[in-house]
mmCIF file of C-alpha atoms and ligand atoms in Angstrom:
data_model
loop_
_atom_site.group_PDB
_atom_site.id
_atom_site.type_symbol
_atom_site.label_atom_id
_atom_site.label_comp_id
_atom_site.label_asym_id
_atom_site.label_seq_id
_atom_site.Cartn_x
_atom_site.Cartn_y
_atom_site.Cartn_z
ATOM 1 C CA UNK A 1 -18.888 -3.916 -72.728
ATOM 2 C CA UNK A 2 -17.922 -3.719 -69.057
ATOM 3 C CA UNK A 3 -21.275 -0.859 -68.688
ATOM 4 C CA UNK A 4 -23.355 -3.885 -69.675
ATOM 5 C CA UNK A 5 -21.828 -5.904 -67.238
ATOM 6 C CA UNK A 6 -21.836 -3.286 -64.144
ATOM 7 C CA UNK A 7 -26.060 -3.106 -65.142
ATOM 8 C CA UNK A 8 -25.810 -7.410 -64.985
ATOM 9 C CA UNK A 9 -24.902 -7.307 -61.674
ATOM 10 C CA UNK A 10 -26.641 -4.295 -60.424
ATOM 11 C CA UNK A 11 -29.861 -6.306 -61.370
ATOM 12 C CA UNK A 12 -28.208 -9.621 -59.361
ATOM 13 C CA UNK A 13 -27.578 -7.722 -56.334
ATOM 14 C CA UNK A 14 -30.921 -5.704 -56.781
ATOM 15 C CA UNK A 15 -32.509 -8.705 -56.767
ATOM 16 C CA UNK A 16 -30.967 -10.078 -53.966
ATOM 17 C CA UNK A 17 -31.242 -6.675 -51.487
ATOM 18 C CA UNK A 18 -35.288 -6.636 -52.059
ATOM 19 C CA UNK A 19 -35.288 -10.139 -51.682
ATOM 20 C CA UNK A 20 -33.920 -10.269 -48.340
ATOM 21 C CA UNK A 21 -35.025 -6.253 -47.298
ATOM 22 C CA UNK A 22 -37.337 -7.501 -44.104
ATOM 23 C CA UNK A 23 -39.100 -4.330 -43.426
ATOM 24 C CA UNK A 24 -40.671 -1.952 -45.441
ATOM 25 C CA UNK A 25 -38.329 0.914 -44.054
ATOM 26 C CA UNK A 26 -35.731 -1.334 -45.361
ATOM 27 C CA UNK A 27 -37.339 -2.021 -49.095
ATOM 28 C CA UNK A 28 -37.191 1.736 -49.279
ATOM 29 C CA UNK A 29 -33.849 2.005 -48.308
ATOM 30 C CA UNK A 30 -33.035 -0.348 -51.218
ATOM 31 C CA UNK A 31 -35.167 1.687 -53.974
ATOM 32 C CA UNK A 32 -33.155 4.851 -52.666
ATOM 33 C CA UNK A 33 -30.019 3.207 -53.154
ATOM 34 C CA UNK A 34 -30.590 1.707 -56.439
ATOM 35 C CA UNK A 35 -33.422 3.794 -58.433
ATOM 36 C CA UNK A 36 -32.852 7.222 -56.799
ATOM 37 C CA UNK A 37 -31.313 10.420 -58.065
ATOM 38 C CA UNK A 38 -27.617 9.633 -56.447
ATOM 39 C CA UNK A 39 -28.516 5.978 -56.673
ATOM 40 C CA UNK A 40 -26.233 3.148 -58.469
ATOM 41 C CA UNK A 41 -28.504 3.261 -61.710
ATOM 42 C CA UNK A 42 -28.122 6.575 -62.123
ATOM 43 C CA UNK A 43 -24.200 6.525 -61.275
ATOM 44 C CA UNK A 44 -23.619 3.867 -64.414
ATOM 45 C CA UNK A 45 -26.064 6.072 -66.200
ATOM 46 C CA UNK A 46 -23.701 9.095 -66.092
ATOM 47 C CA UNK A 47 -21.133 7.082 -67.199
ATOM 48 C CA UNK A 48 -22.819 6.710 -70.994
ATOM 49 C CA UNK A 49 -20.993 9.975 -71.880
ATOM 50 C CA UNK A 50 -18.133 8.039 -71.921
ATOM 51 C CA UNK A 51 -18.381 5.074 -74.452
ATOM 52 C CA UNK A 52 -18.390 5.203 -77.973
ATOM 53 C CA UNK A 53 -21.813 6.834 -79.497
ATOM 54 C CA UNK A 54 -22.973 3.716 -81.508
ATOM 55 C CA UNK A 55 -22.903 1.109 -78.318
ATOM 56 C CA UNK A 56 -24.994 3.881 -76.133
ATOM 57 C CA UNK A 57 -28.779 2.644 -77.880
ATOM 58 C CA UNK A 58 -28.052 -1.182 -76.624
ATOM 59 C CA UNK A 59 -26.497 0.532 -73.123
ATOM 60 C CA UNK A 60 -29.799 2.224 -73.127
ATOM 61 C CA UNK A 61 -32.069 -0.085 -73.788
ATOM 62 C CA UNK A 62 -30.174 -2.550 -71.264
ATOM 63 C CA UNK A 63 -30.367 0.378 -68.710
ATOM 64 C CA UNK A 64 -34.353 0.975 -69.078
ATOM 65 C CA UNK A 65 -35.239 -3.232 -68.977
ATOM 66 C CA UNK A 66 -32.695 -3.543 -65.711
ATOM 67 C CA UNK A 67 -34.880 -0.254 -64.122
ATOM 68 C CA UNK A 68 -37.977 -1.658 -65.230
ATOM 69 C CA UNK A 69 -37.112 -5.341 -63.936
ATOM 70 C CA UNK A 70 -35.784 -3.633 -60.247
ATOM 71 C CA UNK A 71 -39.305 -1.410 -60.166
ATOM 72 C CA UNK A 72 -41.471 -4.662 -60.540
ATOM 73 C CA UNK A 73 -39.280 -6.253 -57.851
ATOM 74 C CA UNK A 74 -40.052 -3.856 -55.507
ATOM 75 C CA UNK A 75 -43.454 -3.556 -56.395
ATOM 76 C CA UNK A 76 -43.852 -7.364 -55.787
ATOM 77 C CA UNK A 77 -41.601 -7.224 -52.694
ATOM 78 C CA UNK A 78 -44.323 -4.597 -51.309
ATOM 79 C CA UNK A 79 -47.521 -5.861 -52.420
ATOM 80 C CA UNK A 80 -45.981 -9.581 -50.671
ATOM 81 C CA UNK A 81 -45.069 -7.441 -47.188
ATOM 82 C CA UNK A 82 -48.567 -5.683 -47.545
ATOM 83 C CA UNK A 83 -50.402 -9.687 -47.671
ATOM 84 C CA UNK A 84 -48.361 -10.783 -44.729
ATOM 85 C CA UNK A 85 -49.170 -7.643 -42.461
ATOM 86 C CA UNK A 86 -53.116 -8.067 -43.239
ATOM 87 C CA UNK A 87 -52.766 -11.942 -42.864
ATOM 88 C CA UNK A 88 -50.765 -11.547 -39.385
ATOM 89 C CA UNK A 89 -53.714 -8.967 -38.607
ATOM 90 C CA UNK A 90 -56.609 -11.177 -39.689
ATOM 91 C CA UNK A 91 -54.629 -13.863 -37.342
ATOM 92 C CA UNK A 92 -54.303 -11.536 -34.609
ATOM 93 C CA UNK A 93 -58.231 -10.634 -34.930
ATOM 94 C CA UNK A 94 -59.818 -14.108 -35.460
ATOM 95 C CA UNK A 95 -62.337 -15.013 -33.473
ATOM 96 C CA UNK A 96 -63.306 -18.715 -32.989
ATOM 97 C CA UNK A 97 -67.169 -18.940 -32.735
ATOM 98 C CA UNK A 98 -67.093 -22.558 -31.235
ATOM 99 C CA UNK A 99 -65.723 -20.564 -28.283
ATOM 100 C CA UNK A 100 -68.256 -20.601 -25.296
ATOM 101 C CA UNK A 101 -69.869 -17.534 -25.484
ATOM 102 C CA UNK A 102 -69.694 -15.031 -22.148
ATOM 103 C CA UNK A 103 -73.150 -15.249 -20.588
ATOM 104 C CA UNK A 104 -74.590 -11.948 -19.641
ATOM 105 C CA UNK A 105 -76.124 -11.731 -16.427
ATOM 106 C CA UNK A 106 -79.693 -11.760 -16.025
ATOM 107 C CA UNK A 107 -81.439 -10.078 -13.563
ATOM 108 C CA UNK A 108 -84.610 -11.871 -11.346
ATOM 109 C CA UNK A 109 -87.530 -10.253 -9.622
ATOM 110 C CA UNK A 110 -87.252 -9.867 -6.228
ATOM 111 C CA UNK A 111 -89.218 -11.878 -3.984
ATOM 112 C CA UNK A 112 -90.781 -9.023 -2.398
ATOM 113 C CA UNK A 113 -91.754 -7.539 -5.522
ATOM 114 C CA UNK A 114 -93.180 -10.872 -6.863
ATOM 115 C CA UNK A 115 -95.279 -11.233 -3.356
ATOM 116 C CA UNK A 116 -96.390 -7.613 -3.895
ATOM 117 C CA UNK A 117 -97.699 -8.398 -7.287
ATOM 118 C CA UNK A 118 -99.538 -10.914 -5.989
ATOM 119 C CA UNK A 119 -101.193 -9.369 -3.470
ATOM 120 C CA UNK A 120 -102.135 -6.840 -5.900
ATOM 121 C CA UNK A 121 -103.496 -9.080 -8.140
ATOM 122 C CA UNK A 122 -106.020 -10.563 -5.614
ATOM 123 C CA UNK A 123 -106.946 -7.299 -4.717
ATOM 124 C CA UNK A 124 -107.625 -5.982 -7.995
ATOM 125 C CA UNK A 125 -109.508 -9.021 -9.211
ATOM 126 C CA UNK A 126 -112.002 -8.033 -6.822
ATOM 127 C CA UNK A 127 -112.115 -3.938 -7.788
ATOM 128 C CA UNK A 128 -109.494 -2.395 -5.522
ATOM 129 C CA UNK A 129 -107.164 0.188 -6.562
ATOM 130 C CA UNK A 130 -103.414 0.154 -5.739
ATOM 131 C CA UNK A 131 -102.351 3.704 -3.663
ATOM 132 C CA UNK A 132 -98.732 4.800 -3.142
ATOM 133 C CA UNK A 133 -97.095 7.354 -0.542
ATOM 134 C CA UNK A 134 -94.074 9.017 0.204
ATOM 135 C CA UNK A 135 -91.413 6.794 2.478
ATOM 136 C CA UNK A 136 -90.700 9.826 4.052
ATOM 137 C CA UNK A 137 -94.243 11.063 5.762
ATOM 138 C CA UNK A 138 -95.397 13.301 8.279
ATOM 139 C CA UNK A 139 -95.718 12.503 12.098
ATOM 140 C CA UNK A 140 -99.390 13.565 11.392
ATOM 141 C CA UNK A 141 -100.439 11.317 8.344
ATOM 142 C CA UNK A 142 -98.496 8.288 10.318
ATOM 143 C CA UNK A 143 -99.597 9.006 13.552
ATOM 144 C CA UNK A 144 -101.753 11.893 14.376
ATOM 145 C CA UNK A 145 -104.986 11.463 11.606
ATOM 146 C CA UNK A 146 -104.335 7.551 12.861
ATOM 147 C CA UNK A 147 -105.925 8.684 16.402
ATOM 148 C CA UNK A 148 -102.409 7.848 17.818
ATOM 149 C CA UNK A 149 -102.265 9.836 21.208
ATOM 150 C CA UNK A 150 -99.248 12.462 21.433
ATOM 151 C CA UNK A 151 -97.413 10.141 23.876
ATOM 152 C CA UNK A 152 -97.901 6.394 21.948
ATOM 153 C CA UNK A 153 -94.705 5.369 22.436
ATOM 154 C CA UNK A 154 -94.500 4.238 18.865
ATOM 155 C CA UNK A 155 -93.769 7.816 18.282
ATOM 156 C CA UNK A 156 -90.328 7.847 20.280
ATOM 157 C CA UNK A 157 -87.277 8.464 18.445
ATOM 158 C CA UNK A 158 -86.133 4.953 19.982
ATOM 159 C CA UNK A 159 -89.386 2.976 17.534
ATOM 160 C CA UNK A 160 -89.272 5.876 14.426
ATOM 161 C CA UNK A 161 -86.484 7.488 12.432
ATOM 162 C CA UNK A 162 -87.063 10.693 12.764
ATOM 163 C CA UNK A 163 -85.935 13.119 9.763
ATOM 164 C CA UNK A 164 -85.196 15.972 11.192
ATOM 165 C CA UNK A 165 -83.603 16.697 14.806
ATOM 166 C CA UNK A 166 -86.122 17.984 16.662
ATOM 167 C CA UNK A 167 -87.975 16.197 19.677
ATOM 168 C CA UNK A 168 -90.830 14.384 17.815
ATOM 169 C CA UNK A 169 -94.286 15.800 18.433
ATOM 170 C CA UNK A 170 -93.354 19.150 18.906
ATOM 171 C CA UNK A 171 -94.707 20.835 15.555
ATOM 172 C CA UNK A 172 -97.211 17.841 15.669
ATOM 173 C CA UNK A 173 -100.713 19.289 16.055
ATOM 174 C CA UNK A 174 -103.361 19.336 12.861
ATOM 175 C CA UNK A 175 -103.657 22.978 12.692
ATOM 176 C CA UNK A 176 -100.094 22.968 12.488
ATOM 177 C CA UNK A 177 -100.343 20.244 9.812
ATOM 178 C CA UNK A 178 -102.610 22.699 7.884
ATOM 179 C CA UNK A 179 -99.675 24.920 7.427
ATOM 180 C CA UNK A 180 -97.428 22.524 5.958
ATOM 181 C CA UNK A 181 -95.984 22.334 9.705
ATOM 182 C CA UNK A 182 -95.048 18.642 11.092
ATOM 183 C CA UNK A 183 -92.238 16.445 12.008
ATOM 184 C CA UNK A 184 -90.535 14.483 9.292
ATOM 185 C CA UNK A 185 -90.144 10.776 9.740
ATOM 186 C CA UNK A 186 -89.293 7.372 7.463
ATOM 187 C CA UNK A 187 -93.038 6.159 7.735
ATOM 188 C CA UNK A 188 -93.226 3.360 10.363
ATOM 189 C CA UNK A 189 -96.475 1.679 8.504
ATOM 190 C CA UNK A 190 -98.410 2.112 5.315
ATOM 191 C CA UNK A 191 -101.314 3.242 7.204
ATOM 192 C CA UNK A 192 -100.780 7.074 6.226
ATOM 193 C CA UNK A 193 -101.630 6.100 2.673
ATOM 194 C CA UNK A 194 -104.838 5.553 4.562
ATOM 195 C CA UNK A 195 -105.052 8.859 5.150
ATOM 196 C CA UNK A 196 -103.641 10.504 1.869
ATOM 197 C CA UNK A 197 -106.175 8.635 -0.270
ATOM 198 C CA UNK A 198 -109.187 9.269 2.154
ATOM 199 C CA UNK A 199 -108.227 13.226 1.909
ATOM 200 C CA UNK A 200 -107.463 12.865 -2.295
ATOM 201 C CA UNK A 201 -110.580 10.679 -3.305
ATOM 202 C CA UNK A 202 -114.316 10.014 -1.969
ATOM 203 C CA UNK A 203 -115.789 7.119 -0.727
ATOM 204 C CA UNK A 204 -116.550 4.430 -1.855
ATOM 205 C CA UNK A 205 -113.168 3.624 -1.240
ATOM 206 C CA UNK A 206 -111.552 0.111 -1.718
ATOM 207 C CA UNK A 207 -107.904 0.180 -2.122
ATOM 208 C CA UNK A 208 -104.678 -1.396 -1.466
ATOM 209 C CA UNK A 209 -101.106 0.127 -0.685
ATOM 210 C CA UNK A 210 -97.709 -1.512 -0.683
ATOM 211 C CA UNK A 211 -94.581 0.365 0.287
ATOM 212 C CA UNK A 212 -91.561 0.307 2.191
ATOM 213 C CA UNK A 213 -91.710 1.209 6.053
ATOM 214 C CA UNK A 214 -88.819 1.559 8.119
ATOM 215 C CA UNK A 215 -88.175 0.500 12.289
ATOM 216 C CA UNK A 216 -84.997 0.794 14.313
ATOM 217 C CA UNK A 217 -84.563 -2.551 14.640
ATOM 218 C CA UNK A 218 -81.290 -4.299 14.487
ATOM 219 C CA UNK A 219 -81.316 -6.396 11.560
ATOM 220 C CA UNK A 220 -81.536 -10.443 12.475
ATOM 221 C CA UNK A 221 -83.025 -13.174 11.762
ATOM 222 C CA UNK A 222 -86.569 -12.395 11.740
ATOM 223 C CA UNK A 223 -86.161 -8.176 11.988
ATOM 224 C CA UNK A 224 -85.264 -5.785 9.162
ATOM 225 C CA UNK A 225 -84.957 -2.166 10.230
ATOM 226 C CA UNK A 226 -87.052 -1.673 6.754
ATOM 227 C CA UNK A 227 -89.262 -3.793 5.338
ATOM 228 C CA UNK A 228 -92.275 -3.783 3.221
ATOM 229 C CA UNK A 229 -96.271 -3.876 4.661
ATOM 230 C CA UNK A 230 -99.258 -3.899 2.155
ATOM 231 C CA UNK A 231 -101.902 -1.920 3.191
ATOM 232 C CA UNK A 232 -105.565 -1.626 3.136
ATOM 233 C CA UNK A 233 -108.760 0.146 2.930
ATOM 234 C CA UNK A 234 -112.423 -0.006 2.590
ATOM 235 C CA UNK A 235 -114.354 2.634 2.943
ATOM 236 C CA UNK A 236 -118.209 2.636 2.031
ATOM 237 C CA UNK A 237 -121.862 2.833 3.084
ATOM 238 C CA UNK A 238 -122.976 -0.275 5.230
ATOM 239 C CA UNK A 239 -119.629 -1.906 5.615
ATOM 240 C CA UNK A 240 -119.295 -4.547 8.393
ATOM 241 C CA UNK A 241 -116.924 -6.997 10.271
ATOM 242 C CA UNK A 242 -118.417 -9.686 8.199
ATOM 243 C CA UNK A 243 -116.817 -7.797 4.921
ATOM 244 C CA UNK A 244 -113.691 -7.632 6.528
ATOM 245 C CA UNK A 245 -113.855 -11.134 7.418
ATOM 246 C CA UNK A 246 -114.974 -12.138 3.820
ATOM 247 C CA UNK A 247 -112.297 -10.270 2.333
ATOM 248 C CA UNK A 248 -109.501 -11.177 4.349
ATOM 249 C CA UNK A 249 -110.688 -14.714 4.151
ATOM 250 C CA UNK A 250 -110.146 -14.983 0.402
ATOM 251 C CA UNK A 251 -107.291 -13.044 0.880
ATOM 252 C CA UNK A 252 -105.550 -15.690 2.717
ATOM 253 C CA UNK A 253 -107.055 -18.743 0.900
ATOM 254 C CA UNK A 254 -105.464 -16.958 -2.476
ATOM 255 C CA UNK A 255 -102.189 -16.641 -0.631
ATOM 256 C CA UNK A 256 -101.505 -19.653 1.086
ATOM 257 C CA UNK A 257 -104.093 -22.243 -0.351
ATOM 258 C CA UNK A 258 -108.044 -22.752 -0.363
ATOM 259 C CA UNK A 259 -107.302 -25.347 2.627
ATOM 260 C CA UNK A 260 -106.408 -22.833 4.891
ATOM 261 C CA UNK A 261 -108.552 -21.391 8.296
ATOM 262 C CA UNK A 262 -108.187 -18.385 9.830
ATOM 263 C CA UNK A 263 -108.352 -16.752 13.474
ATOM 264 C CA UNK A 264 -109.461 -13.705 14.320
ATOM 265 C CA UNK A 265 -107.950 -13.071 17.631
ATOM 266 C CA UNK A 266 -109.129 -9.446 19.562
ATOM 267 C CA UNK A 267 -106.187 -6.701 19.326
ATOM 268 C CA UNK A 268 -105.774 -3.015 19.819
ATOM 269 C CA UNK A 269 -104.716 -0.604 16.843
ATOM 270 C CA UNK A 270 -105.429 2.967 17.547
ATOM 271 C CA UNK A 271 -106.883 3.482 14.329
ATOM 272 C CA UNK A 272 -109.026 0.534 14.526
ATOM 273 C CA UNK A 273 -112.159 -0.119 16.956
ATOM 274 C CA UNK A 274 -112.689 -3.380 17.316
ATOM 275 C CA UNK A 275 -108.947 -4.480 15.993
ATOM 276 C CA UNK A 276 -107.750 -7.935 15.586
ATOM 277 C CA UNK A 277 -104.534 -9.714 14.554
ATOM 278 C CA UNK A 278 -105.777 -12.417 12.292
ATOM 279 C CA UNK A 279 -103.897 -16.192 12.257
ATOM 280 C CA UNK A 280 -103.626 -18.641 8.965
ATOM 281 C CA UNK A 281 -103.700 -22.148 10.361
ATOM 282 C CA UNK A 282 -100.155 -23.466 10.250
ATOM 283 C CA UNK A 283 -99.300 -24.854 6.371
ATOM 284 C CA UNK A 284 -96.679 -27.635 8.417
ATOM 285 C CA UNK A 285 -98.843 -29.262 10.771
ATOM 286 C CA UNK A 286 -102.300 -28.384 9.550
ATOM 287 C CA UNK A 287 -103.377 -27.057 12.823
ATOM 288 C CA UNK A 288 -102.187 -30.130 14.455
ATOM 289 C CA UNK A 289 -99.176 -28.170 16.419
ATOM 290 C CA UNK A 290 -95.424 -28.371 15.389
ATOM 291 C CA UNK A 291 -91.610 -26.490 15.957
ATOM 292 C CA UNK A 292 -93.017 -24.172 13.474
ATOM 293 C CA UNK A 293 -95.776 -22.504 14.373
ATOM 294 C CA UNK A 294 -94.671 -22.876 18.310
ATOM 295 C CA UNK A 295 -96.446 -26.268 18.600
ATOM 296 C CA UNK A 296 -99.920 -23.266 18.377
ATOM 297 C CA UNK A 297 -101.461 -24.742 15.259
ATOM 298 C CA UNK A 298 -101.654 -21.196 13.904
ATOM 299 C CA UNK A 299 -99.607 -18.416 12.247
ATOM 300 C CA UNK A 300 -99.828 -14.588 12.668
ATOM 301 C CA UNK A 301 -100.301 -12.747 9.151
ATOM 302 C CA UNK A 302 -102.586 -9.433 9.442
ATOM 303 C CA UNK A 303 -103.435 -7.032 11.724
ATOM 304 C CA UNK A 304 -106.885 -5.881 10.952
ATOM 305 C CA UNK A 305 -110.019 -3.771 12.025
ATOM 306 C CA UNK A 306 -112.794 -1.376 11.334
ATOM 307 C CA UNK A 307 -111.817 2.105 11.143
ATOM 308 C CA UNK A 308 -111.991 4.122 14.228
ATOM 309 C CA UNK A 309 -114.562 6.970 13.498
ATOM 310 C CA UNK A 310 -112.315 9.842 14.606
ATOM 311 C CA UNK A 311 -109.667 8.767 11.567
ATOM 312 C CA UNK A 312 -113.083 9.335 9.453
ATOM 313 C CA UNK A 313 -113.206 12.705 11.213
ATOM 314 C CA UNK A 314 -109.216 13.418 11.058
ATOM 315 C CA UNK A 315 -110.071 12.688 6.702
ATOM 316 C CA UNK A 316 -113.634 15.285 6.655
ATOM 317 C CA UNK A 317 -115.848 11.807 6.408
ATOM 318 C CA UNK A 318 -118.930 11.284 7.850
ATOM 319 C CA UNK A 319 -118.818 8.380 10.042
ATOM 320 C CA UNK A 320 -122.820 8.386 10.297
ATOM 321 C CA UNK A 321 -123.124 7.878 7.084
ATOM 322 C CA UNK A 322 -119.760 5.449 6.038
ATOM 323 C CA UNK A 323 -117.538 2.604 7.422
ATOM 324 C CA UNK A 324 -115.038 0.738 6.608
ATOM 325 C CA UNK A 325 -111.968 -1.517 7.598
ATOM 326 C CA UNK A 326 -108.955 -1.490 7.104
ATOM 327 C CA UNK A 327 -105.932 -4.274 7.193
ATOM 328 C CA UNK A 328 -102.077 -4.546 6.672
ATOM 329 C CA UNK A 329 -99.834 -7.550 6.288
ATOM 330 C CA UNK A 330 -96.033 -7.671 6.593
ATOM 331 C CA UNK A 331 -94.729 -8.675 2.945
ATOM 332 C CA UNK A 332 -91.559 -10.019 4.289
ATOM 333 C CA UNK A 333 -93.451 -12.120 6.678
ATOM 334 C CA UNK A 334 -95.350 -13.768 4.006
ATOM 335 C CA UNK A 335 -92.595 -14.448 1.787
ATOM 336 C CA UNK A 336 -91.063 -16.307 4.919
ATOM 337 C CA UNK A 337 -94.312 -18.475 5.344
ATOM 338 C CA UNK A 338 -94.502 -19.159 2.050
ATOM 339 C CA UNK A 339 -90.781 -20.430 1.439
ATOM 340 C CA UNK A 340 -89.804 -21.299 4.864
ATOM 341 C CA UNK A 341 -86.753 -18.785 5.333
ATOM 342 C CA UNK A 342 -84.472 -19.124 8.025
ATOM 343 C CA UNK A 343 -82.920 -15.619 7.493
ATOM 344 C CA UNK A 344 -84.604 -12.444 6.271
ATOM 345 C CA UNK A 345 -81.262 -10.825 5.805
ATOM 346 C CA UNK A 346 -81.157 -12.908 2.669
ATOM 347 C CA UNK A 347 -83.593 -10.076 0.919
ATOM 348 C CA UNK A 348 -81.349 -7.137 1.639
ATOM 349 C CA UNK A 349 -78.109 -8.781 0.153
ATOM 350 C CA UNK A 350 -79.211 -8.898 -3.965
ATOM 351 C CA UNK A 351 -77.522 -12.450 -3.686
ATOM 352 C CA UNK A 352 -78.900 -13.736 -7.316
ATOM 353 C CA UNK A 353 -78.189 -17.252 -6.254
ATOM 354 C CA UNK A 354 -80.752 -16.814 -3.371
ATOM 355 C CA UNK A 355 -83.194 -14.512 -5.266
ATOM 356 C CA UNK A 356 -83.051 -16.668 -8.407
ATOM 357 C CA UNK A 357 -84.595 -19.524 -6.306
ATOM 358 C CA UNK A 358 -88.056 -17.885 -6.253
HETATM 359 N N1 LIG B 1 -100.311 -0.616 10.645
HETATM 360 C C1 LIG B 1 -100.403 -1.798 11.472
HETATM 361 C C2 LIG B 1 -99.002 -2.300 11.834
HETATM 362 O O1 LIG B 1 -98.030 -1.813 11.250
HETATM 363 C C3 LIG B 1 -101.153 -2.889 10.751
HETATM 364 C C4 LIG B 1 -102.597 -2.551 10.537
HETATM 365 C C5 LIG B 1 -102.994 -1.899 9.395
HETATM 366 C C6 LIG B 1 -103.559 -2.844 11.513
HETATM 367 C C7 LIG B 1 -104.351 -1.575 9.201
HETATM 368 C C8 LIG B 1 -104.865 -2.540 11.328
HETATM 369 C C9 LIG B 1 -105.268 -1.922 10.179
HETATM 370 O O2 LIG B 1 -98.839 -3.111 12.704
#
């Protein structure tokens, strides 16, 4: 019976090679080698032929369980490998949610834009509109329609970026302006919005208008070579000094507190006739005179005035018939008031542990 043997121990060391087979290259190898068509099964299988006819049925039988004992083997060896692999991958994936999570950053309204709201606010809650202009503005709407002479010095290249390269002024005239014709510049002031919404809309007019303006200043301390100015405008039948005053009273009071006085110092503006700067009494001292408001009692915040008739000329108004005023504060300025900052630079850098402060 040595055939029954041989099949004995090809099932021991079947049983043995998937056993220790680590890879499933290797488990293959192993079916190949026993089960396939020049495997050891097979060989013992040919060899049937020669024993006697009436032992081949046991042979047989003994063949088929020893093939059918090495298939489940394998099959069990595989589907074992197969659990490993998926638990080594659901080891390799796990996540552990009592981790700390990675906070996303938040972003934080700017300062300026916060004080800019504000302003807004105040303005609307007592009917203005908010305007908007172009940064980049013609010599004429920032200077020329603003009654600024042709040789202001505010119009040298050394106090306004200039656009284009040509020497400022020289395509500066209004008929010129009519054709689309005037020097380019990075608008030094809001006050062309002035002139844009005069030449867009009708009186009455009441209306403010933030925006970016831009000086060649070295940045420092207390200068930004761009910065942001609110502007604004009234523009109706009857209007006085004592409605600018009014305004820009409440104005202030909503800004810095209702126990606040203001100054209205004389000042020139070429646009404006009378002009004045106008001064919030200092917030340290009261009035009383300290380091911060240069031991003066008082603090600078608007420049102000009543609009110069030729500008309601320069815009096709009738200055018989309307006036106005017009103001604009410096938003940068205000935001240093208000928080006491010893470096403007601090709003150009996007520094969220300075802007998230506010
Ligand atoms: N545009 C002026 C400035 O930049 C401020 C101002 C605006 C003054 C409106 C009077 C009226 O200094």
């Amino acid at each position: 019976m040595s055939l029954i043997e041989d099949l004995e121990q090809l099932e021991v060391r079947a049983r043995e090679r998937i056993a220790s087979a680590a890879t499933q290259d290797k488990l293959e190898e192993a079916r190949v080698a026993l089960l396939g068509r020049k495997g050891e099964l097979t060989g013992l299988m040919r060899m049937m032929g020669k024993i006697a006819p009436e032992e081949r049925p046991q042979v047989g039988r003994r063949a088929n369980e020893v093939r059918a004992a090495v298939e489940s083997l394998l099959g069990e060896r595989i589907d074992e490998m197969r659990r490993e692999a998926q638990k080594h991958r659901l080891a390799a994936e796990a996540i552990d949610v009592t981790l700390p999570g990675v906070r996303p950053l938040i972003g934080h309204q700017h300062l300026i834009s916060q004080i800019i709201e504000e302003i807004e606010d105040v303005f609307c809650g007592i009917g203005y509109t908010v305007e908007s202009g172009p940064q980049v503005e013609t010599s004429y709407n920032n200077f020329t329609a603003l009654n600024a002479p042709m040789d202001h010095p505010s119009r040298s290249a050394r106090d306004t970026f200039y656009v284009v390269d040509n020497a400022p002024g020289t395509v500066d005239h209004p008929e010129a302006h009519a054709h689309g014709e005037s020097d380019l510049l990075l608008r030094t002031q809001t006050s062309g919005v002035q002139i844009r919404t005069m030449l867009s809309q009708r009186p009455p007019i009441y209306m403010v208008a933030p925006g970016r303006v831009f000086r060649p200043d070295t940045a420092d301390a207390s200068h930004l070579p761009q910065f942001n100015q609110v502007e604004g405008l009234v523009v109706d039948h009857g209007i006085t000094f004592g409605d600018l005053k009014g305004t820009l009273d409440h104005f202030v009071r909503a800004m810095f507190g209702e126990d606040r006085r203001t100054r209205y110092r004389p000042h020139f503006f070429p646009f404006t006739e009378p002009s004045c700067e106008i001064d919030v009494s200092c917030g340290v001292c009261h009035g009383e005179g300290c380091s911060f408001c240069k031991h003066s009692g008082w603090i600078e915040i608007l420049g102000a005035g009543m609009v110069d008739p030729n500008v309601l000329v320069n815009c096709g108004i009738d200055p018989e018939e309307y006036s106005g005023f017009a103001f604009g504060a410096g938003v940068e300025r205000i935001a240093a008031l208000r928080y006491d900052l010893p470096d403007l630079r601090a709003l150009m850098t996007g520094d969220m542990r300075f802007l998230a402060q506010f």
